[in-house]
Amino acid sequence: MLLFSLFINASIARTFPLGPCPDPLPAGSADCVIFAKDPSGADGGEIQRFRNALREPVDMRLGVALSGGGSKAAPFAMGVLAGLSDSGLLADVDAVSTVSGGTYAAYFYFNRLIARDRMRAREEPVDERYVSGLFYDCTYRHRSLERLSGDPMLNLCMGKGLQDAASPVHNLAQAFVRCRQDVIEPMDCNAKGKKEDFSEYASAISLFAASVISTPFHHVANTLFDWTIDISPTRSSYSIGLGSTYGLIPNTADAIPGENQSDPHLASPTPRPEYFTNAQMVGDAVTSAPYTFGDLQTMYLKARGGARSAEENVPLWIITAHAAKSRSAWGWMSTPEPNYDRDIFEFTPFHAGSGRYGYWNRPLQALDLGKATVASAAFLDANAVKYRGAKKTGLALLAHGFNANWGVDIHNWNTSSGRRAAHSILPFPFYWLDGLHARSEVKDGLREAVSSAYIRLLDGGNSENFGAYSLISRGIKNIIISDAAQDTLGEMQDLCDLRDQLWKRKERTLHVPGLQDFGAHCAEQFESTKQHEQGYGIRNWPYPVLAACVSTNAIDTACADTASIAHRLFIIKPALDMECFYKSQQSPSEAYACQPGDKKRIDLSSPPQITKCAVSKDGDQNYLPCETAGYLVDNWPKTSNGKGFPQNGTVFTTVDSSPELYGAYRELSRHYVRSLGNDAGLLQSKFDQLAEQQRLRPMPLMEYETEPVSWQGDPFNAL
């Protein structure tokens, strides 16, 4: 009774301590929170006015969405940024919205922009090669130049004066990220291929042992009580790994081992922080010093007053996570109806929040950019809602029971510090009482906002896995999407989810002219009992860029009604045409026409010899990039039998990636995005051209009895 009385006294009159934001929001307003007037969370214009008052640009025309998908999505997103840099379109990008693995790549990019801004003197001119230099990499299949005799990549390396893996002076940024692909093994910078590297097994054993030892303490702090103390060894390793891989800025080639070596200084308990511009020690590991959303805001506002060049331009960075509806066991046993307007939590340089918890008119101070990246990418958590039913509950029990929760708790700004203090001394199950009490004090539309003393943030893919919805909500007309989530069958589930939510929340329809019967296919995806699997052939994919549109015309499946198109989507997907690749190597003097359908049986029992490949940004777009082609051939017949690349599993690539796999994904998307050209003013005409071509020859919808992972040398017999 004493505890209950203390809780009641501390929580009375303590909801919404910041107060509501006025609409419109005047300059210099005190801390406040704004909610959409519509109880569903749909913006009636008040949220957009709020953003613009906080200095988000009113008229943004080109956005980039980098999807989730762990360490598979990260290199693919990196390639999209690299391709935009190569073409010059990066100078025209107004906003970058990121989820999970896509946030890794954006963290790499923005961390380095902030570092440059902080180190540059006031009047010092911008290094014209700084941004493009972030994406230099001449380590083709991580071989030394001596072994590249006769390889077309050799001329590119020599011509640009770049160095190979043994001496990565001019391509430090990419060489370091490439060698650090074991993100859950902090500071193992390893140039060795996976088959040669056994250190991850020792790391996995030590993490398992640490998790077992820490589990009793975890249950005292986070089961018996709700203290939100993070003592998960796996989460700590993941966080440090992300921070070091994508956040550290090496300043010497000593930070990167030579071929088939692993630097003992980096893998030992005494690493060398002097190898990096922005290093800090976390225990025995070196990771990046924290940059804040305040640093991001300062740089952004400074750049907006400067020239619009690829070197000077700084896009608005929107990091998205999932704002969990529930933090308790009740949530583990239920699957709430998706609602992007309420579920998506945004971090920006100017504000933070979601439709469920409201938007605070300040950049979040509780998390720096690195921690926000971890929140956006926390795919392992008991509160995840990606699965349903018994599978969801079982995974939640395992994650919580074995201290493997990776989500992040922040203070709920709709509750007081007094309530949190009272909440912290209540043991299970009494700490649920404060939420019940708070919900009883407010009207229906705001009950979820006060139901917990904390906001649980986890992988943004639990709501929208593209990052496109935040750009669409801001009215951005042209959106380039990196769609790198696991999609072995070509089911396009994330695109179907976006289509469903756009209709429910905005009464707009997403059309894809290049995918046969796309609307009917999506409807089938949402059926509770599907009779068969169906999808679009990932390995007979002819489109470098897939065109889609968001339209007010529900029947304009061709995206031809220009007046009704609200948004044009340019979708880049890890998919390729294996027949086209094979034939292009058999007849390198003739550009083989990659078209959907009408595939012929070809013998893929032995790999082709690479006779021609695209080696630079000016390379022939009819051929795959050399690094991607090399990975396909090096991993034959696995890749020819429908296994692995370009659709490796998300979990596999996160815990077991390699330098070669990183390069293959990065160069594939880099190659694809360059086909958009170099003039943002021509994107509408480019879209019209793509939509018409793809409407005339759409990808056929295929049905599978089981997952097509073994095609006996013929990946096209399903057609």
XYZ file of C-alpha atoms in Angstrom:
719
model
C 0.000 0.000 0.000
C 2.885 2.361 0.727
C 4.318 1.799 -2.755
C 0.915 2.227 -4.358
C 0.273 5.495 -2.479
C 3.688 6.822 -3.465
C 2.988 5.990 -7.071
C -0.423 7.695 -7.040
C 0.908 10.858 -5.380
C 3.813 11.109 -7.821
C 1.732 10.607 -10.948
C -1.302 12.808 -10.286
C -1.347 15.903 -12.536
C 1.918 14.879 -14.137
C 0.814 13.940 -17.646
C 1.949 16.124 -20.582
C 4.452 18.206 -18.576
C 5.750 20.012 -21.696
C 2.397 21.347 -22.830
C 0.977 21.477 -26.377
C 2.651 23.365 -29.219
C 0.677 26.276 -30.677
C -0.302 26.065 -34.350
C 1.360 27.843 -36.047
C 4.512 27.474 -33.989
C 6.189 30.856 -33.356
C 9.959 31.222 -33.483
C 11.731 30.631 -30.192
C 8.906 28.613 -28.656
C 9.497 26.856 -25.350
C 9.636 23.065 -25.237
C 6.314 21.648 -26.382
C 4.737 18.625 -28.081
C 2.321 18.574 -31.005
C -0.141 15.806 -31.894
C -2.116 15.412 -35.095
C -5.688 16.582 -34.657
C -6.956 13.396 -36.277
C -6.963 10.585 -33.643
C -5.583 8.185 -36.270
C -2.395 10.259 -36.406
C -3.003 11.451 -39.974
C -1.540 14.889 -40.612
C -4.155 17.482 -41.439
C -1.425 20.028 -42.189
C -0.519 20.891 -38.597
C 2.492 18.539 -38.470
C 3.900 19.880 -41.740
C 3.464 23.477 -40.533
C 5.263 22.450 -37.334
C 8.190 21.034 -39.340
C 8.445 24.090 -41.559
C 8.380 26.415 -38.540
C 11.389 24.488 -37.218
C 13.236 25.292 -40.486
C 12.656 22.158 -42.499
C 12.541 23.323 -46.149
C 9.079 23.880 -47.584
C 9.787 22.819 -51.164
C 11.874 19.647 -51.320
C 11.928 17.972 -54.738
C 14.295 15.000 -54.606
C 14.512 12.486 -51.785
C 16.435 9.264 -51.211
C 15.031 6.413 -49.103
C 17.522 3.805 -47.859
C 15.711 0.666 -46.752
C 16.296 -1.759 -43.926
C 17.961 -5.132 -44.315
C 20.972 -5.232 -41.988
C 24.452 -5.665 -43.444
C 22.905 -6.559 -46.774
C 21.055 -3.245 -47.040
C 24.062 -1.235 -45.820
C 26.420 -1.859 -48.775
C 23.520 -1.619 -51.214
C 22.567 1.768 -49.723
C 26.232 2.774 -49.795
C 26.245 2.003 -53.499
C 23.193 4.196 -54.060
C 24.963 7.128 -52.373
C 28.121 6.364 -54.357
C 26.213 6.260 -57.643
C 24.506 9.563 -56.877
C 27.923 11.049 -56.110
C 29.348 9.664 -59.359
C 26.536 11.156 -61.443
C 26.338 14.475 -59.606
C 22.725 13.949 -58.513
C 23.828 14.010 -54.875
C 24.006 17.798 -55.194
C 20.249 17.880 -55.809
C 19.141 15.557 -53.002
C 17.022 17.493 -50.494
C 16.357 14.736 -47.951
C 17.601 11.254 -47.045
C 15.260 9.022 -45.025
C 16.746 5.841 -43.619
C 15.751 2.621 -41.878
C 17.892 -0.017 -40.153
C 20.684 -1.161 -42.505
C 20.154 1.893 -44.687
C 20.875 4.006 -41.617
C 24.323 2.367 -41.365
C 25.291 3.846 -44.734
C 23.786 7.249 -43.956
C 25.657 7.300 -40.631
C 28.893 6.725 -42.564
C 28.078 9.642 -44.869
C 26.767 12.227 -42.399
C 29.389 11.406 -39.751
C 32.089 12.331 -42.236
C 30.300 15.483 -43.351
C 30.109 16.638 -39.719
C 33.787 15.801 -39.161
C 34.721 17.861 -42.219
C 32.549 20.754 -41.057
C 34.053 20.765 -37.558
C 37.649 20.620 -38.782
C 37.321 23.186 -41.561
C 38.324 26.789 -40.920
C 35.605 29.414 -41.403
C 36.812 30.661 -44.805
C 38.480 27.461 -45.945
C 37.165 26.286 -49.346
C 35.551 22.886 -49.625
C 37.758 20.105 -50.951
C 36.140 19.321 -54.284
C 37.073 15.655 -53.979
C 36.015 15.057 -50.384
C 32.572 13.518 -50.964
C 33.544 11.585 -54.087
C 36.641 10.371 -52.225
C 34.421 8.749 -49.596
C 33.393 6.198 -52.229
C 36.761 5.458 -53.865
C 37.620 1.786 -53.739
C 39.935 -0.105 -56.010
C 40.136 -3.372 -54.126
C 38.491 -5.500 -56.770
C 37.593 -8.772 -55.064
C 40.234 -7.743 -52.505
C 43.110 -8.833 -54.664
C 46.425 -7.040 -54.978
C 47.317 -5.238 -58.204
C 49.946 -7.840 -59.043
C 47.199 -10.463 -59.319
C 45.040 -8.307 -61.564
C 47.158 -8.810 -64.678
C 44.871 -8.600 -67.682
C 41.879 -7.617 -65.561
C 39.936 -4.582 -66.825
C 39.877 -3.174 -63.288
C 43.658 -2.767 -63.393
C 43.523 0.141 -65.829
C 40.987 1.961 -63.681
C 43.116 1.597 -60.563
C 46.289 2.698 -62.310
C 44.561 5.534 -64.163
C 43.184 7.127 -61.020
C 46.329 6.620 -59.015
C 44.442 4.663 -56.389
C 46.004 1.952 -54.309
C 45.085 -1.685 -53.832
C 44.160 -3.417 -50.582
C 47.780 -3.769 -49.525
C 48.259 0.010 -49.394
C 44.873 1.762 -49.228
C 46.083 5.370 -49.000
C 43.592 7.077 -51.301
C 40.578 4.897 -50.586
C 40.717 4.738 -46.803
C 37.006 5.250 -46.150
C 35.691 2.350 -48.216
C 38.654 0.081 -47.539
C 38.052 0.342 -43.786
C 34.299 -0.296 -44.025
C 34.987 -3.226 -46.322
C 37.398 -4.920 -43.942
C 35.121 -4.292 -40.915
C 32.098 -6.237 -42.127
C 31.890 -8.348 -38.954
C 29.844 -5.707 -37.131
C 29.210 -7.919 -34.095
C 32.938 -8.505 -33.659
C 34.195 -5.030 -32.675
C 37.499 -3.921 -34.160
C 38.208 -7.061 -36.144
C 39.441 -5.322 -39.287
C 40.079 -8.292 -41.474
C 40.975 -8.464 -45.140
C 40.604 -12.227 -45.224
C 37.720 -13.975 -46.918
C 35.177 -15.715 -44.750
C 36.477 -19.186 -45.529
C 39.851 -18.162 -44.115
C 38.609 -16.337 -41.007
C 37.636 -18.342 -37.923
C 37.859 -15.550 -35.345
C 34.096 -14.998 -35.381
C 33.554 -18.410 -33.780
C 35.578 -17.401 -30.723
C 33.676 -14.118 -30.602
C 30.312 -15.902 -30.766
C 31.282 -18.258 -27.940
C 32.408 -15.384 -25.711
C 29.208 -13.429 -26.420
C 27.095 -16.463 -25.566
C 28.957 -16.962 -22.292
C 28.605 -13.277 -21.384
C 24.880 -13.404 -22.138
C 24.389 -16.408 -19.859
C 26.292 -14.739 -17.012
C 24.424 -11.431 -17.354
C 20.928 -12.919 -17.672
C 20.133 -13.050 -13.897
C 21.102 -9.383 -13.490
C 19.019 -8.520 -16.554
C 15.932 -10.131 -15.044
C 16.321 -8.258 -11.772
C 16.683 -4.917 -13.587
C 14.243 -5.453 -16.447
C 11.767 -8.138 -15.341
C 11.375 -7.889 -11.569
C 11.710 -4.107 -11.966
C 11.513 -1.864 -15.008
C 14.766 0.073 -14.686
C 15.543 0.145 -18.444
C 19.165 -0.810 -17.760
C 20.867 -2.209 -20.835
C 23.186 -5.068 -19.879
C 22.916 -7.115 -23.076
C 26.409 -8.156 -24.269
C 25.152 -8.835 -27.793
C 23.567 -5.398 -28.050
C 26.737 -3.770 -26.738
C 28.833 -5.652 -29.279
C 26.422 -4.723 -32.067
C 26.433 -1.056 -31.028
C 30.227 -0.839 -30.829
C 30.532 -2.713 -34.113
C 28.240 -0.288 -35.939
C 29.978 2.691 -34.379
C 33.425 1.510 -35.382
C 32.559 0.191 -38.846
C 30.515 3.091 -40.156
C 31.443 5.902 -37.764
C 35.224 5.751 -37.410
C 37.255 7.912 -39.796
C 40.703 6.368 -40.417
C 43.531 8.816 -41.068
C 46.279 6.345 -41.918
C 46.638 3.162 -43.921
C 47.859 1.531 -40.701
C 44.185 1.232 -39.721
C 43.665 -1.320 -42.488
C 45.516 -4.635 -42.743
C 47.088 -5.849 -45.920
C 45.671 -8.710 -47.894
C 45.171 -11.925 -45.877
C 46.218 -10.191 -42.669
C 44.457 -8.990 -39.567
C 46.124 -6.120 -37.720
C 46.949 -7.355 -34.191
C 46.774 -3.816 -32.833
C 43.131 -3.543 -33.874
C 42.089 -6.978 -32.671
C 44.001 -6.857 -29.398
C 42.866 -5.414 -26.037
C 45.101 -2.387 -26.749
C 43.909 -0.930 -30.086
C 45.291 2.344 -31.381
C 42.825 5.251 -31.386
C 45.440 7.490 -33.050
C 44.687 5.662 -36.306
C 41.396 7.583 -36.440
C 40.284 11.200 -36.571
C 37.298 10.771 -34.248
C 38.104 7.847 -31.941
C 37.020 7.194 -28.383
C 37.498 4.164 -26.151
C 34.529 2.078 -24.975
C 36.046 -0.544 -22.734
C 38.762 -2.193 -24.802
C 37.250 -1.219 -28.139
C 37.770 1.858 -30.271
C 34.578 3.423 -31.584
C 33.591 6.789 -32.990
C 33.195 9.854 -30.792
C 29.530 10.860 -30.570
C 28.204 13.578 -32.843
C 24.831 14.984 -31.832
C 21.695 16.102 -33.606
C 22.773 19.607 -32.620
C 25.974 19.095 -34.646
C 23.846 17.853 -37.534
C 21.562 20.895 -37.312
C 24.488 23.335 -37.229
C 26.064 21.767 -40.303
C 22.749 21.569 -42.153
C 21.840 25.224 -41.614
C 25.354 26.328 -42.540
C 25.293 24.310 -45.774
C 21.866 25.599 -46.781
C 23.373 29.052 -47.009
C 26.140 27.829 -49.300
C 26.463 26.619 -52.867
C 24.509 23.659 -54.175
C 27.268 21.304 -55.197
C 27.817 17.649 -54.420
C 30.638 18.705 -52.111
C 28.734 21.430 -50.244
C 25.153 20.150 -50.260
C 23.880 18.572 -47.031
C 20.494 16.819 -47.303
C 18.019 16.707 -44.439
C 18.651 13.397 -42.647
C 15.540 11.666 -41.300
C 16.312 8.567 -39.220
C 13.269 6.360 -38.709
C 12.669 3.798 -35.979
C 9.568 1.989 -34.739
C 7.828 3.477 -31.697
C 6.465 0.393 -29.943
C 2.852 0.544 -28.831
C 3.670 -1.690 -25.872
C 6.747 -2.411 -23.756
C 5.189 -5.238 -21.748
C 4.410 -8.926 -22.101
C 0.920 -7.959 -23.255
C 2.495 -6.632 -26.419
C 4.449 -9.828 -26.976
C 1.206 -11.779 -27.286
C -0.623 -9.405 -29.633
C 0.018 -7.907 -33.050
C -1.365 -4.386 -33.423
C -2.757 -3.204 -36.743
C 0.002 -1.314 -38.616
C -0.431 2.438 -38.782
C 2.501 4.287 -40.318
C 1.212 7.655 -39.091
C 1.469 6.469 -35.479
C 4.202 3.817 -35.613
C 7.042 5.641 -37.402
C 9.346 7.519 -35.040
C 11.477 10.198 -36.702
C 14.786 11.718 -35.608
C 15.701 14.897 -37.507
C 18.076 17.809 -36.823
C 15.052 19.836 -35.688
C 12.605 17.553 -33.899
C 11.837 13.994 -32.805
C 8.684 11.994 -32.344
C 5.856 9.982 -33.829
C 2.116 10.179 -34.242
C 1.680 7.939 -31.186
C 3.831 9.972 -28.771
C 3.643 13.371 -30.432
C 6.456 15.462 -31.906
C 8.788 17.366 -29.611
C 10.058 20.679 -30.999
C 13.697 19.910 -30.188
C 16.293 17.544 -31.639
C 16.617 14.556 -29.343
C 19.388 15.013 -26.790
C 19.100 11.610 -25.109
C 20.652 9.844 -28.110
C 23.579 10.879 -30.285
C 23.701 9.970 -33.979
C 25.365 6.621 -33.292
C 22.800 5.573 -30.697
C 19.951 6.708 -32.951
C 21.448 4.515 -35.679
C 21.397 1.543 -33.295
C 17.757 2.285 -32.396
C 16.819 2.408 -36.079
C 18.564 -0.939 -36.633
C 17.607 -2.847 -33.446
C 16.050 -5.811 -35.250
C 16.384 -8.210 -32.303
C 13.904 -7.258 -29.578
C 11.000 -8.766 -27.644
C 8.774 -5.888 -28.753
C 9.254 -6.520 -32.476
C 5.989 -6.776 -34.421
C 7.251 -8.140 -37.742
C 5.903 -11.605 -36.931
C 2.500 -12.794 -35.748
C 0.932 -15.353 -33.449
C 2.912 -18.030 -31.658
C 6.075 -17.248 -33.627
C 6.007 -13.644 -32.423
C 5.411 -14.632 -28.789
C 8.072 -17.342 -28.891
C 10.721 -15.022 -30.325
C 9.802 -12.356 -27.753
C 10.211 -14.810 -24.876
C 13.578 -15.958 -26.219
C 14.860 -12.410 -26.770
C 13.834 -11.214 -23.318
C 14.592 -14.469 -21.532
C 18.165 -14.671 -22.842
C 18.981 -10.961 -22.503
C 19.039 -10.306 -26.248
C 16.917 -7.160 -26.449
C 18.535 -4.558 -28.717
C 15.892 -1.824 -28.576
C 16.463 1.544 -26.919
C 14.366 3.173 -24.186
C 14.106 6.946 -23.931
C 12.120 9.025 -21.449
C 8.542 9.572 -22.555
C 8.219 13.364 -22.719
C 4.499 13.016 -21.979
C 5.257 11.831 -18.425
C 7.004 13.496 -15.517
C 10.248 12.610 -13.792
C 8.206 11.996 -10.637
C 6.165 9.333 -12.355
C 9.304 7.647 -13.677
C 10.807 7.645 -10.182
C 7.691 6.041 -8.732
C 7.580 3.573 -11.618
C 11.160 2.488 -10.944
C 10.484 1.319 -7.373
C 7.402 -0.733 -8.211
C 8.134 -4.454 -8.681
C 6.421 -6.759 -11.152
C 3.454 -6.744 -11.777
C 2.695 -3.455 -10.006
C 4.761 -1.294 -12.365
C 1.961 -1.681 -14.916
C -0.366 0.257 -12.613
C 1.057 3.680 -13.418
C 0.234 3.221 -17.097
C -3.323 2.162 -16.306
C -3.736 5.172 -14.045
C -2.356 7.600 -16.650
C -4.596 6.175 -19.388
C -7.636 6.730 -17.201
C -6.835 10.446 -16.994
C -6.851 11.282 -20.699
C -9.160 10.948 -23.669
C -8.999 7.997 -26.066
C -6.803 9.527 -28.764
C -3.958 10.247 -26.344
C -4.060 7.167 -24.113
C -1.220 5.426 -25.926
C 0.944 8.534 -25.474
C 0.947 8.173 -21.673
C 0.632 4.414 -21.225
C 4.354 3.969 -20.516
C 6.936 6.019 -18.660
C 9.354 5.261 -21.496
C 9.272 5.110 -25.287
C 10.669 1.871 -26.692
C 12.472 2.364 -30.012
C 13.425 -0.527 -32.243
C 14.137 -1.436 -35.840
C 12.215 0.853 -38.182
C 11.393 -2.128 -40.376
C 8.747 -3.067 -37.818
C 6.685 -0.246 -39.292
C 7.819 0.917 -42.759
C 10.962 -0.720 -44.108
C 11.691 1.685 -46.981
C 11.897 5.071 -45.284
C 9.815 6.365 -48.191
C 6.704 7.214 -46.152
C 8.455 10.080 -44.339
C 9.457 11.564 -47.703
C 5.977 11.088 -49.156
C 4.460 12.773 -46.094
C 6.654 15.797 -46.795
C 5.352 16.046 -50.346
C 8.641 15.228 -52.082
C 7.857 14.559 -55.731
C 10.777 12.368 -56.857
C 12.027 9.613 -54.547
C 14.889 7.187 -55.208
C 14.414 4.036 -53.113
C 17.072 1.507 -52.181
C 14.956 -1.634 -51.672
C 17.452 -4.051 -50.150
C 15.397 -6.103 -47.696
C 15.489 -9.889 -47.937
C 13.187 -10.919 -50.800
C 14.229 -14.334 -52.110
C 11.006 -14.943 -54.046
C 10.552 -11.403 -55.332
C 7.333 -11.061 -53.315
C 7.797 -7.279 -52.979
C 6.241 -7.443 -49.508
C 7.592 -4.077 -48.361
C 6.233 -2.419 -51.497
C 2.859 -4.085 -50.918
C 2.877 -2.885 -47.298
C 3.570 0.660 -48.468
C 0.772 0.374 -51.017
C -1.652 -0.793 -48.332
C -0.789 2.036 -45.934
C -0.858 4.743 -48.600
C -4.424 3.770 -49.427
C -5.540 3.491 -45.798
C -3.811 6.659 -44.554
C -3.798 8.965 -47.583
C -6.322 7.427 -50.010
C -3.676 7.214 -52.708
C -2.713 4.223 -54.818
C 0.761 2.913 -55.540
C 1.068 1.591 -59.108
C 3.985 -0.379 -60.592
C 3.674 -0.632 -64.413
C 6.602 -3.053 -64.697
C 5.115 -5.739 -62.416
C 2.279 -7.785 -63.871
C -0.925 -7.793 -61.784
C 0.812 -5.980 -58.942
C -2.388 -4.880 -57.203
C -3.855 -8.392 -57.261
C -0.543 -9.827 -56.096
C -0.496 -7.498 -53.074
C -4.070 -8.428 -52.221
C -3.008 -12.086 -52.258
C -0.083 -11.283 -49.944
C -2.490 -10.091 -47.257
C -4.625 -13.238 -47.372
C -4.351 -15.221 -44.133
C -4.241 -18.582 -45.930
C -2.255 -18.472 -49.163
C -2.497 -21.503 -51.435
C 0.921 -20.921 -52.998
C 3.912 -18.603 -53.031
C 4.191 -16.102 -55.839
C 6.611 -13.400 -56.855
C 8.665 -11.757 -59.568
C 11.891 -13.438 -60.687
C 14.786 -11.900 -58.773
C 17.323 -13.673 -61.004
C 15.741 -12.768 -64.312
C 15.309 -9.112 -63.422
C 15.847 -6.771 -66.386
C 15.341 -3.389 -64.704
C 18.231 -1.396 -63.246
C 15.506 0.954 -62.007
C 11.877 -0.048 -61.413
C 9.382 2.795 -61.907
C 6.382 3.213 -59.594
C 4.030 6.069 -58.825
C 1.760 7.218 -56.012
C -1.404 8.514 -57.625
C -4.805 9.935 -56.779
C -6.098 7.915 -59.757
C -6.798 4.401 -58.476
C -7.039 2.850 -61.952
C -4.004 4.445 -63.619
C -1.866 1.295 -63.427
C 0.354 2.616 -66.232
C 1.304 5.804 -64.337
C 0.315 7.695 -67.477
C -2.036 10.256 -65.899
C 0.605 12.861 -65.122
C -1.816 15.246 -63.448
C -2.780 12.593 -60.882
C 0.752 11.502 -59.973
C 1.702 12.809 -56.542
C 5.066 11.025 -56.268
C 7.416 9.266 -58.683
C 9.380 6.363 -57.220
C 12.637 5.075 -58.700
C 13.250 1.690 -57.055
C 16.725 0.108 -57.016
C 16.637 -3.562 -55.995
C 19.331 -6.242 -55.451
C 18.263 -8.337 -58.410
C 19.801 -9.202 -61.763
C 19.275 -11.091 -64.995
C 21.443 -14.207 -64.858
C 20.756 -15.128 -68.479
C 21.698 -11.640 -69.589
C 24.912 -11.810 -67.565
C 25.835 -15.242 -68.914
C 25.185 -14.333 -72.546
C 26.946 -10.978 -72.248
C 30.144 -12.874 -71.407
C 29.681 -15.332 -74.276
C 29.271 -12.528 -76.824
C 30.982 -9.477 -75.322
C 31.009 -7.597 -78.624
C 27.196 -7.527 -78.696
C 25.111 -5.839 -76.033
C 22.617 -8.523 -75.045
C 19.047 -7.233 -74.709
C 17.758 -7.802 -71.193
C 13.997 -8.155 -71.429
C 11.445 -9.722 -69.077
C 9.878 -13.041 -70.030
C 10.713 -15.313 -72.964
C 13.723 -16.863 -71.235
C 15.473 -19.791 -72.852
C 17.041 -22.750 -71.154
C 20.770 -22.302 -70.833
C 23.373 -24.476 -69.182
C 24.652 -22.839 -66.011
C 26.569 -25.851 -64.736
C 29.904 -24.072 -65.207
C 30.674 -20.390 -64.681
C 31.355 -18.064 -67.585
C 34.749 -16.494 -68.075
C 34.539 -12.765 -67.448
C 35.360 -11.134 -70.760
C 33.772 -7.723 -70.234
C 32.427 -5.791 -67.275
C 31.685 -2.205 -66.301
C 34.761 -0.767 -64.602
C 33.929 2.882 -63.905
C 31.144 5.428 -63.778
C 31.577 5.771 -67.530
C 31.435 2.012 -68.050
C 28.991 0.267 -70.360
C 25.609 0.049 -68.612
C 24.838 -3.176 -70.495
C 27.354 -5.096 -68.389
C 27.508 -5.804 -64.682
C 30.221 -4.051 -62.663
C 33.425 -6.040 -62.421
C 33.252 -6.633 -58.687
C 29.694 -7.963 -58.877
C 30.531 -10.157 -61.860
C 33.611 -11.449 -60.061
C 31.617 -12.380 -56.968
C 29.044 -14.259 -59.062
C 31.751 -16.287 -60.781
C 33.803 -16.870 -57.620
C 30.736 -18.308 -55.869
C 29.460 -20.450 -58.746
C 27.406 -22.728 -58.786
C 25.776 -21.427 -55.593
C 24.791 -18.127 -57.201
C 23.593 -19.841 -60.374
C 21.333 -22.171 -58.374
C 19.315 -19.364 -56.835
C 21.112 -19.300 -53.484
C 22.745 -16.331 -51.835
C 23.670 -13.251 -53.816
C 21.885 -11.012 -54.737
C 19.338 -12.081 -52.101
C 21.332 -13.213 -49.084
C 19.380 -13.389 -45.856
C 19.356 -10.302 -43.637
C 20.500 -12.174 -40.526
C 23.199 -14.047 -42.484
C 24.801 -10.900 -43.867
C 24.627 -9.113 -40.503
C 26.484 -11.844 -38.605
C 28.526 -13.388 -41.429
C 29.292 -10.847 -44.145
C 32.610 -10.508 -45.949
C 34.660 -7.883 -47.811
C 33.803 -9.512 -51.134
C 30.058 -9.624 -50.472
C 30.094 -5.988 -49.369
C 31.751 -4.946 -52.621
C 29.395 -6.998 -54.784
C 26.280 -5.361 -53.310
C 27.733 -1.857 -53.280
C 28.869 -1.932 -56.887
C 25.598 -3.446 -58.137
C 23.459 -0.612 -56.761
C 26.063 1.981 -57.713
C 25.888 0.716 -61.276
C 22.077 0.707 -61.329
C 21.549 4.186 -59.900
C 23.891 5.761 -62.444
C 21.393 4.818 -65.160
C 19.173 7.655 -63.877
C 21.521 10.171 -65.475
C 23.065 13.309 -64.047
C 20.300 15.910 -64.340
C 17.608 16.085 -61.650
C 15.564 18.306 -63.956
C 15.155 15.384 -66.356
C 13.884 12.870 -63.792
C 10.252 13.346 -64.815
C 10.994 12.547 -68.451
C 13.196 9.645 -67.331
C 10.320 8.338 -65.237
C 7.856 8.612 -68.131
C 10.276 6.694 -70.345
C 10.809 3.921 -67.786
C 7.105 3.588 -66.976
C 6.165 3.250 -70.642
C 8.906 0.716 -71.411
C 8.050 -1.388 -68.369
C 4.306 -1.215 -69.010
C 4.825 -2.696 -72.473
C 6.920 -5.606 -71.172
C 6.147 -6.144 -67.494
C 7.772 -8.747 -65.288
C 5.548 -11.851 -65.207
C 4.129 -12.995 -61.880
C 5.344 -16.518 -61.101
C 3.879 -19.091 -58.743
C 6.012 -21.419 -56.641
C 5.020 -24.489 -54.716
C 8.141 -24.090 -52.556
C 10.975 -21.598 -52.434
C 12.911 -21.860 -55.740
C 16.429 -22.265 -54.404
C 17.572 -25.234 -56.494
C 16.978 -24.942 -60.209
C 19.345 -27.681 -61.394
C 21.340 -25.324 -63.588
C 18.296 -23.562 -65.081
C 16.929 -20.665 -63.018
C 14.283 -19.874 -65.599
C 12.343 -23.138 -65.769
C 9.738 -21.633 -63.435
C 8.573 -19.289 -66.171
